[in-house]
Each structure stands twice: as structure tokens, then as C-alpha cells.
Coordinates of C-alpha atoms in Angstrom, one line a residue:
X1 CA 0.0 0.0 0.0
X2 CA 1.0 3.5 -0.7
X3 CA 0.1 6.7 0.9
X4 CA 1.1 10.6 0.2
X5 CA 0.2 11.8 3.9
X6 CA 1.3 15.7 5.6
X7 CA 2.9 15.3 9.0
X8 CA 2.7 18.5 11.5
X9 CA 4.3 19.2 14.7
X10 CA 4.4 22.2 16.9
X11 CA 7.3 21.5 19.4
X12 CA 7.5 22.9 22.9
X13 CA 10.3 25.2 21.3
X14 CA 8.0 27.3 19.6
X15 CA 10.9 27.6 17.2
X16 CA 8.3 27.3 14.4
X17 CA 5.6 24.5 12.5
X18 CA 7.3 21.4 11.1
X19 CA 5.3 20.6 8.1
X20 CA 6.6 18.0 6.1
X21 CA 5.1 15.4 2.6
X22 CA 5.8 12.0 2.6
X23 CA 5.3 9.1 0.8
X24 CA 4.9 5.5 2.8
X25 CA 5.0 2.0 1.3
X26 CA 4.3 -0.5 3.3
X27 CA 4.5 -4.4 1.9
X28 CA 4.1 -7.2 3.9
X29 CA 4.5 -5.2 6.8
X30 CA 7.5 -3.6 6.0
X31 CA 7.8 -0.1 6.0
X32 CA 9.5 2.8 3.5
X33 CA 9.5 6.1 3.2
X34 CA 10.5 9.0 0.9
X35 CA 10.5 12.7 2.0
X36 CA 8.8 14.6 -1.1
X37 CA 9.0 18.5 1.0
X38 CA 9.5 19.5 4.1
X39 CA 9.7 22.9 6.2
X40 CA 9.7 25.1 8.9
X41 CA 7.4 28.0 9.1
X42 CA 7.3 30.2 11.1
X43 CA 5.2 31.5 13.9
X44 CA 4.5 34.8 14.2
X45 CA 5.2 36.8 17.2
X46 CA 1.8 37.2 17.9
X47 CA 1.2 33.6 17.5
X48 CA 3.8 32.9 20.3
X49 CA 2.6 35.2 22.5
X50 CA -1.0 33.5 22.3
X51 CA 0.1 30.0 22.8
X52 CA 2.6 31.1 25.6
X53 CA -0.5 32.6 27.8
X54 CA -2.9 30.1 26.8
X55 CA -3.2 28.3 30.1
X56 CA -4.2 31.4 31.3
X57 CA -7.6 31.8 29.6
X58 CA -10.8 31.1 30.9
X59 CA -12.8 28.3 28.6
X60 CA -14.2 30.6 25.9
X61 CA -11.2 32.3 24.9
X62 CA -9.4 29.2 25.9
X63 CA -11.6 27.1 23.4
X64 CA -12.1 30.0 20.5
X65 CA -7.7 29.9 20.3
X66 CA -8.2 25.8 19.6
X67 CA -10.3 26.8 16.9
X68 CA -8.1 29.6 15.5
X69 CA -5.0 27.7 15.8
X70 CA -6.2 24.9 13.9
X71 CA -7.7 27.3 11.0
X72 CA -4.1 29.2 11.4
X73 CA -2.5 25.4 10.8
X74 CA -4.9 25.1 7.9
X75 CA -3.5 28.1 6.8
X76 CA -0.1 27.2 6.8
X77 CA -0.4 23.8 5.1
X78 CA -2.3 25.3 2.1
X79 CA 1.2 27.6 1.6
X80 CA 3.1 24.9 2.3
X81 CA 1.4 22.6 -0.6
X82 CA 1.6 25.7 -3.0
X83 CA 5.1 26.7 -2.7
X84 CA 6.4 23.7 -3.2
X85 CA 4.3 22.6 -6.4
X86 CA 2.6 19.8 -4.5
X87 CA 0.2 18.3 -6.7
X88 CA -0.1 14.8 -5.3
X89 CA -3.6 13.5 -3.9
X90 CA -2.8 13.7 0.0
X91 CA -4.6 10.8 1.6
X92 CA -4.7 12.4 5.4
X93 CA -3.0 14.9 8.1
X94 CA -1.1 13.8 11.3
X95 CA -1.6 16.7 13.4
X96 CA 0.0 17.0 16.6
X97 CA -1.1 20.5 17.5
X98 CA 0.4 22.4 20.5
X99 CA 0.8 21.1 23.9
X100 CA -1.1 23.2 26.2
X101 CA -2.2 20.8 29.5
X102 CA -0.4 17.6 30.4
X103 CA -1.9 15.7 33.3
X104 CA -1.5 11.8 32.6
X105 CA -2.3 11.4 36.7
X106 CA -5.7 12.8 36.0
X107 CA -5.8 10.8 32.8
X108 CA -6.0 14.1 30.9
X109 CA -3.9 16.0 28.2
X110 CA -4.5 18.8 25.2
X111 CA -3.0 20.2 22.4
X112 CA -3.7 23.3 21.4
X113 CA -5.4 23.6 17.4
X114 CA -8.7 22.1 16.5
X115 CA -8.1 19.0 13.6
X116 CA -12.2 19.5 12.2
X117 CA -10.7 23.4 11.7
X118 CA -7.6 22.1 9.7
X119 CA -9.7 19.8 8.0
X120 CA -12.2 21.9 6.9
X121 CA -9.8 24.8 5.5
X122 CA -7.6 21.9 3.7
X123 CA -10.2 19.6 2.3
X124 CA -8.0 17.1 3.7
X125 CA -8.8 14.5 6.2
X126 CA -7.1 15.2 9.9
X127 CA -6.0 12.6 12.8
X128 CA -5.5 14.7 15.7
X129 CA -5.7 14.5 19.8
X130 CA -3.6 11.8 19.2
X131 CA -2.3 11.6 22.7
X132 CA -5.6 11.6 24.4
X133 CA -6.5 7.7 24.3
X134 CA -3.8 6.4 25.4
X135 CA -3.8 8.8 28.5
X136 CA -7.6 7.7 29.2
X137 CA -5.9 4.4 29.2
X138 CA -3.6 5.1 32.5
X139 CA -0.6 5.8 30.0
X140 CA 1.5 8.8 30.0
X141 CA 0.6 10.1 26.6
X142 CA 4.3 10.4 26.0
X143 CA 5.9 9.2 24.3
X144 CA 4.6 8.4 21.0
X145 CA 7.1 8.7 18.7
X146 CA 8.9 5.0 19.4
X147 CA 5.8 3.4 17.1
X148 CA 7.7 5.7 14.1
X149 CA 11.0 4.4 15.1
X150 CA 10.4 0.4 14.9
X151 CA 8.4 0.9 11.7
X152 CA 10.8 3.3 9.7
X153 CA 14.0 3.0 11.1
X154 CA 14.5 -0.9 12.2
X155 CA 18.5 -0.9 12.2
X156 CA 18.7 1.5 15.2
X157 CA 18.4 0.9 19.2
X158 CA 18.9 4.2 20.8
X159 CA 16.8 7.4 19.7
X160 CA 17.0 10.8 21.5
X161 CA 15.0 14.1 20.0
X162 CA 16.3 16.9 21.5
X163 CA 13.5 19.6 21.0
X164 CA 11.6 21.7 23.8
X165 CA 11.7 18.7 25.7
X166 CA 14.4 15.6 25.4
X167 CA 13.1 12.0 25.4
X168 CA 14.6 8.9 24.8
X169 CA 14.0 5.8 23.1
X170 CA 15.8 2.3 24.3
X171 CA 14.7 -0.8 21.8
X172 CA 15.3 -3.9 22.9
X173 CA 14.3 -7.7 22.2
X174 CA 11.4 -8.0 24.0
X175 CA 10.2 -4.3 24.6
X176 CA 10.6 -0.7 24.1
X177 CA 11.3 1.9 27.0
X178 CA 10.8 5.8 26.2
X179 CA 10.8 8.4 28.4
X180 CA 10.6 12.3 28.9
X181 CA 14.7 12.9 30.3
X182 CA 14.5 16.6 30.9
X183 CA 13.7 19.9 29.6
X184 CA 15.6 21.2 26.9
X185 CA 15.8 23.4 23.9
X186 CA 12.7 25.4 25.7
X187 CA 15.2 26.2 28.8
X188 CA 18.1 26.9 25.9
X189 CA 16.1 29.3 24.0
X190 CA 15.0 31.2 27.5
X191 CA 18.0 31.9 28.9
X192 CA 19.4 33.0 25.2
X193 CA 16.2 35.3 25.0
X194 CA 18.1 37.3 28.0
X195 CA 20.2 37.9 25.4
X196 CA 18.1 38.9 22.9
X197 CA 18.3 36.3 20.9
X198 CA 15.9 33.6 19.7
X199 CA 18.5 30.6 20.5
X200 CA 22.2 30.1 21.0
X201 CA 23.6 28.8 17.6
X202 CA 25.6 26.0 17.9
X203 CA 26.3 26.4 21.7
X204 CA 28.8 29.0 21.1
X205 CA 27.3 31.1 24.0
X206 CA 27.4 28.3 26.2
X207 CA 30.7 27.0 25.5
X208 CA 32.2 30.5 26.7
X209 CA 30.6 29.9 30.0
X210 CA 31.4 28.3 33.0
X211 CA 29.7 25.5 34.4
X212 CA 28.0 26.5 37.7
X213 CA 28.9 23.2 39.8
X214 CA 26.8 24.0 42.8
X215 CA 23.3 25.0 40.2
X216 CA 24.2 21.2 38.3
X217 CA 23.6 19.8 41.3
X218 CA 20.9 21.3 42.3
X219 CA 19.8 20.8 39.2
X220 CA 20.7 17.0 39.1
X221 CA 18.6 16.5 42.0
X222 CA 15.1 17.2 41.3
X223 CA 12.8 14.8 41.9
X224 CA 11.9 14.2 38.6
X225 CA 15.0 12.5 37.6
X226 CA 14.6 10.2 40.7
X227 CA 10.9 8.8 39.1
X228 CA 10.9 5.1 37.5
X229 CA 9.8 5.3 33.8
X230 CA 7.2 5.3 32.0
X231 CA 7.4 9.0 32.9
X232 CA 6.7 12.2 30.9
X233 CA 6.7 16.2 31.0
X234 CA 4.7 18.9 31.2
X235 CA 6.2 21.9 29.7
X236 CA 5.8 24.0 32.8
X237 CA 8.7 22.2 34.7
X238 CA 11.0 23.7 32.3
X239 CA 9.6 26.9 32.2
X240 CA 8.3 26.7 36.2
X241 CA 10.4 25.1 37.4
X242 CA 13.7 24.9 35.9
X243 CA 14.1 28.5 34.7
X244 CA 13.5 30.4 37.4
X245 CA 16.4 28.0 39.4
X246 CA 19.0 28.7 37.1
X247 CA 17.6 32.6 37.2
X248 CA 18.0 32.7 40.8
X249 CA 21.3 31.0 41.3
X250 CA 23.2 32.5 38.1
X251 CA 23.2 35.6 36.8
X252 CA 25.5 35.4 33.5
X253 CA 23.9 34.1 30.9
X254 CA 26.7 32.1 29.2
X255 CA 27.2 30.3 32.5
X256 CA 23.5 29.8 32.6
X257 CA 23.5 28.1 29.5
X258 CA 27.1 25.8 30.1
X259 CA 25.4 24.6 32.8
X260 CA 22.4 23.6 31.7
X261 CA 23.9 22.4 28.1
X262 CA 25.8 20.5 31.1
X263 CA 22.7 19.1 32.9
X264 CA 21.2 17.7 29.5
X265 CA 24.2 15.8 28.6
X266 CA 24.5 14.4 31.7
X267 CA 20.6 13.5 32.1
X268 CA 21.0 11.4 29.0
X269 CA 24.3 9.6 29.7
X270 CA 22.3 8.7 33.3
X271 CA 19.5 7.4 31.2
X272 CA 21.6 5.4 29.4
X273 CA 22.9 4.2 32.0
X274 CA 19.8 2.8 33.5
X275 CA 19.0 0.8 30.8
X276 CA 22.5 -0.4 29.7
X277 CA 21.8 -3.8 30.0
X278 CA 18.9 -3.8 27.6
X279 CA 21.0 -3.3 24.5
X280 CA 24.2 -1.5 22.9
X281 CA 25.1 0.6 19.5
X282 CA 24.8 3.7 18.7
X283 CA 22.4 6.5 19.6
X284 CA 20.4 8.5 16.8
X285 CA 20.0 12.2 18.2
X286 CA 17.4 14.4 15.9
X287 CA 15.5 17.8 16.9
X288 CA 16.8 21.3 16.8
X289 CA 19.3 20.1 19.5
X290 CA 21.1 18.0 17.3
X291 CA 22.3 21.5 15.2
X292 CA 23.7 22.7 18.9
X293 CA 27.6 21.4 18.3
X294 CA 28.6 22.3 21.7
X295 CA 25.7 20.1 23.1
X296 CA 26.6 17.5 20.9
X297 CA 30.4 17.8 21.6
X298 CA 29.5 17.5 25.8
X299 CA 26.9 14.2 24.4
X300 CA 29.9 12.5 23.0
X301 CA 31.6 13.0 26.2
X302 CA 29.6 11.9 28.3
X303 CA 27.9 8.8 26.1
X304 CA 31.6 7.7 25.3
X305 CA 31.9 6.5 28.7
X306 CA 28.9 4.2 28.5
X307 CA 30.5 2.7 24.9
X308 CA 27.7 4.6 22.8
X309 CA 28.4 6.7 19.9
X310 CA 26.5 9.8 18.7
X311 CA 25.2 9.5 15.3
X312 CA 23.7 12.5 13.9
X313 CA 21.8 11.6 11.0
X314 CA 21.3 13.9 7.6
X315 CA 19.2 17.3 8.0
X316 CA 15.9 16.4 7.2
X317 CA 15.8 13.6 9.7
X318 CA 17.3 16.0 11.8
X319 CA 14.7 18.5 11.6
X320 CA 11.6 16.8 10.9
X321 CA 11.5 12.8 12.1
X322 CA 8.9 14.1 14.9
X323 CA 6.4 15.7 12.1
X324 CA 7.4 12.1 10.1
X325 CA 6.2 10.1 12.6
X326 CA 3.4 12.4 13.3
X327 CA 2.4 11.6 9.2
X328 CA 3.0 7.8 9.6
X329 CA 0.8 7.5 13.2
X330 CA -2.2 9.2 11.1
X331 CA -1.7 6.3 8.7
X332 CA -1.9 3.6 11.2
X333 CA -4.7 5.3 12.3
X334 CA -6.4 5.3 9.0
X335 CA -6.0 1.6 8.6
X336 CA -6.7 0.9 12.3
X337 CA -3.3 -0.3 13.3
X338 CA -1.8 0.3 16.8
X339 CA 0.0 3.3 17.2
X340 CA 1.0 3.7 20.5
X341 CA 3.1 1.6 22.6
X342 CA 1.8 0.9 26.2
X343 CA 4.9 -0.2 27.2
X344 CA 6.6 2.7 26.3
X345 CA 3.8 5.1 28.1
X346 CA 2.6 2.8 30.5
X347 CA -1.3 2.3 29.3
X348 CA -3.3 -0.5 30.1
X349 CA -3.1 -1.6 26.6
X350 CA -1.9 -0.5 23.0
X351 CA -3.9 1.5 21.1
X352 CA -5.0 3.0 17.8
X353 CA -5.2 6.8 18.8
X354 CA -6.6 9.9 17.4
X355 CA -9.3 11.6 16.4
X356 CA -10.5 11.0 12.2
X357 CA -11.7 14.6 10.9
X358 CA -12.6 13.6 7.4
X359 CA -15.3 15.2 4.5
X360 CA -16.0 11.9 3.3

């Protein structure tokens, strides 16, 4: 079977909207894939601003930005498939939308941008929400991307996306184990906003600071880190949390960011650690992290002393295997396949998630 399907994802970042074309083939139950376009557009200021206070609306307004946010998506795709002379039928959209509230203990979660909006202003049919059934399961909602990574990339073991948020991915034998590790690229682009800038390119403002030794490990000892997988985040630690402790016990920004460039490296190489035993080879690192060379330089480091090496694979998987696997889960959920993995979040069960917005 063949399918021409648009994957979207709106990271934690808010560094922009992954959109991306892809065709699958799948035979026998093998998997391939072939990127036709992909890009990142921007989001307005404006945007940001509305989705950064979003938690703070009452329902109406609350519910009236899910609408516009989805048409605004809508928008964006149609742009999309023009400028880049797409002409191909497009058989569905995997729609992430924009995590707002994350509360797997309550068995709730929500992303920001209405999919029956998006479908209605692309003629297109939408898969969306598709965290929300595996939450109402008992899971974590988090995360989903490992389904992506057994189908499309069989020859690798270790994942890690470094976006807003890092997680990890351990394959082994008999099971898969992925977790939320820490806050990321969302802290990054904070502290470099002191700065005035939107991010620090390639580390460079972090690798002229200092690492604060006494902030690591305060940092290192949160209570978060001490929690058994399956485990995920909220963006509000980072931002709650996290931020305002490095704020408080650092003042210059370059040090700021060493030390938590520091922090994530470390995170990982502890999470490795944990599950060691479950397999060896290499570790695939995608997400805007994987462009940070300082972060990756401190990765190597600190993975080389668990025997793992640090692949970073070519730009486009870089950039846009979350939005890929955000396109290949709205297949499955077309043909009524699992995916999600409960033992990856934790659900009672697998399940086929995600809400079908068609006009058929």
C-alpha cells in the first residue's frame, strides 16, 4: 500500500511549524519512506505570545484559540502545498497541534489547534488529539514517537529528540522503553532570549561559560530525575520550574547556559545508564538540538563512557522525524493499526489513537 500523507508538529520550542510530505510504502509489513517536502514555518510573534499565555484563559477564549489555531494550521499547510508545487492526492494529516495541559495522573492532556478546523480549511482529512486515548488508558501520553522508530528505522536501538523537551528511546528484544529525560531546547532558547536572541547557535554562547557546579547539582537533583519510567513532562517544569532555578542562582547568561547544556548531557548519559543492559550501538540524536555542536560535543563526552556513539543523521531527519512520525501514526490510524506503545507510556493496553476529521 502506498500513501502521500502531511505530517505537523508544533514543538514545545515554539521555534516554528514542522510541516513535512511523505510518501509511505508498506509491503508485507515492512515499512519505506520517501520525504517529497518538508519545512519550517514560522510562527509569528503574535502567535507565540498567544500560545505562551494560553493556560491562562478562561474556557471561551481558551476554546475559541483551539479553533483559531487549527484554521491558522490550515492556513499554513495550504502555503506549504503551494510553494512547493505539490500536486499529489494527500490521503490524510497527522496533526500534533500544540501542547497546552499535560496531566497523565488525572488521565488528561491537550494540544492546542482544532483538527475539524484544519480539515475543513484543507479539504483534507485530519488525525488529531492523538495523545488523548492512550492517557484515558492510564498511560502517560508520552511518548509516541517509538511506534515511528520500529516501523521506519529498524536498524537502530537508541533514539534521542532533542527539542523543547528531550526523550529517549531504548529498543530492545522484547520491549521498548521511552521516556521524557528533561527539559531542553525550551530552557536553551529562554535563557538566550536574555540575550536577545531567539536561541544560542551552535552552543557558542554556552561554550564560553562556566559550568555553575553547585546550580548542576541542584539541578541534578530534582525529583523528577529520581521517578521510575514510563514517565513524561509537562512543559511548565522547564519553564516553572527549571528556569526560574537557574535565574535565581546564576546571573550570566553564558554560565547559565554551560550549565544547563551540562545538565542535559549528563541526564541522558544517566539514562543510558539505567537501561544499559537492555542493549548496545549507537544513539540516533534528531530535533533542533542535534544542530547545537557544543551540546553534541558534551553528548559525546559523556555517552563515550557508556560505549555509545553519537550519530547525527542527515538534516531532514534531523529537523523533521517528529512531524514524520506524526504523518505515519495518522496512517496507522487510518488503517486501524496500533499506534501507540503501552509499554513505552505505560497504558493498560496499545492502542490505535486519534481523532479521524474527514469530509467523506
Amino acid at each position: 500500500m502506498n500513501y502521500t500523507v502531511i505530517g505537523i508538529m508544533s514543538g514545545s520550542s515554539m521555534d516554528g511549524l514542522d510541516i513535512i510530505c511523505v510518501d509511505f510504502t508498506e509491503r508485507k509489513g515492512k515499512w519505506s519512506f520517501n520525504i517529497l517536502a518538508a519545512e519550517t514555518k514560522a510562527i509569528s510573534a503574535a502567535w507565540v505570545r498567544k500560545l505562551l499565555n494560553a493556560t491562562t484563559l478562561g474556557a471561551k477564549d481558551y476554546l475559541l484559540l483551539h479553533t483559531r489555531f487549527g484554521r491558522y494550521c490550515g492556513e499554513k499547510v495550504l502555503a506549504f502545498l503551494n510553494e512547493n508545487k505539490i500536486q499529489e492526492k494527500i490521503d490524510c494529516i497527522g496533526f500534533h497541534g500544540h501542547t497546552t495541559f499535560h496531566l497523565p495522573q488525572k488521565q488528561m492532556t491537550h494540544q492546542l489547534g482544532d483538527g475539524a478546523a484544519l480539515a475543513a480549511i484543507t479539504g483534507i482529512p485530519v488525525v488529531s488529539d492523538l495523545r488523548a486515548l492512550d492517557v484515558a488508558l492510564g498511560g502517560q501520553g508520552a511518548p509516541i514517537v517509538p511506534i515511528g522508530e520500529c516501523l521506519l528505522f529498524p536498524g537502530c536501538n537508541y533514539f534521542l529528540n532533542i527539542g523543547g523537551i528531550a526523550n529517549i528511546s531504548i529498543h530492545g528484544q522484547n520491549r521498548v522503553i521511552a521516556y521524557d529525560v528533561c527539559p531542553a531546547n525550551r530552557v536553551l532558547n529562554m535563557l538566550a532570549a536574555l540575550a536577545k536572541k531567539k536561541f544560542d547557535k551552535n552552543g557558542m554562547m554556552a561554550a564560553k561559560g562556566r559550568v555553575n557546579e553547585a546550580l548542576l547539582r541542584h539541578l541534578n537533583t530534582l525529583k523528577y530525575y529520581r521517578k521510575a519510567y514510563p514517565k513524561s513532562l509537562a512543559n511548565d517544569f522547564g519553564t516553572e520550574t527549571v528556569y526560574p532555578l537557574i535565574r535565581g542562582s546564576e546571573k550570566n547568561i553564558d554560565n547559565g547556559l554551560a550549565t544547563y547544556t551540562e545538565h542535559i548531557a549528563q541526564q541522558v548519559m544517566h539514562a543510558i545508564r539505567k537501561t544499559k543492559n537492555i542493549n548496545t550501538g549507537p544513539i540516533l540524536v534528531t530535533g533542533g538540538g542535534a544542530l547545537n555542536r557544543f551540546l553534541i560535543e558534551r553528548l559525546k563526552y559523556h555517552l563515550d563512557k557508556v560505549g555509545i556513539d553519537v550519530i547525527v543523521p542527515a538534516k531532514d531527519i534531523v529537523n523533521y522525524k517528529e512531524a514524520l512520525v506524526m504523518a505515519l501514526i495518522s496512517v496507522l490510524r487510518m488503517r486501524n493499526d496500533k499506534n501507540v506503545i503501552a509499554t513505552v507510556t505505560g497504558a493498560s493496553r496499545d492502542s490505535c489513537g486519534g481523532a479521524l476529521w474527514s469530509n467523506k
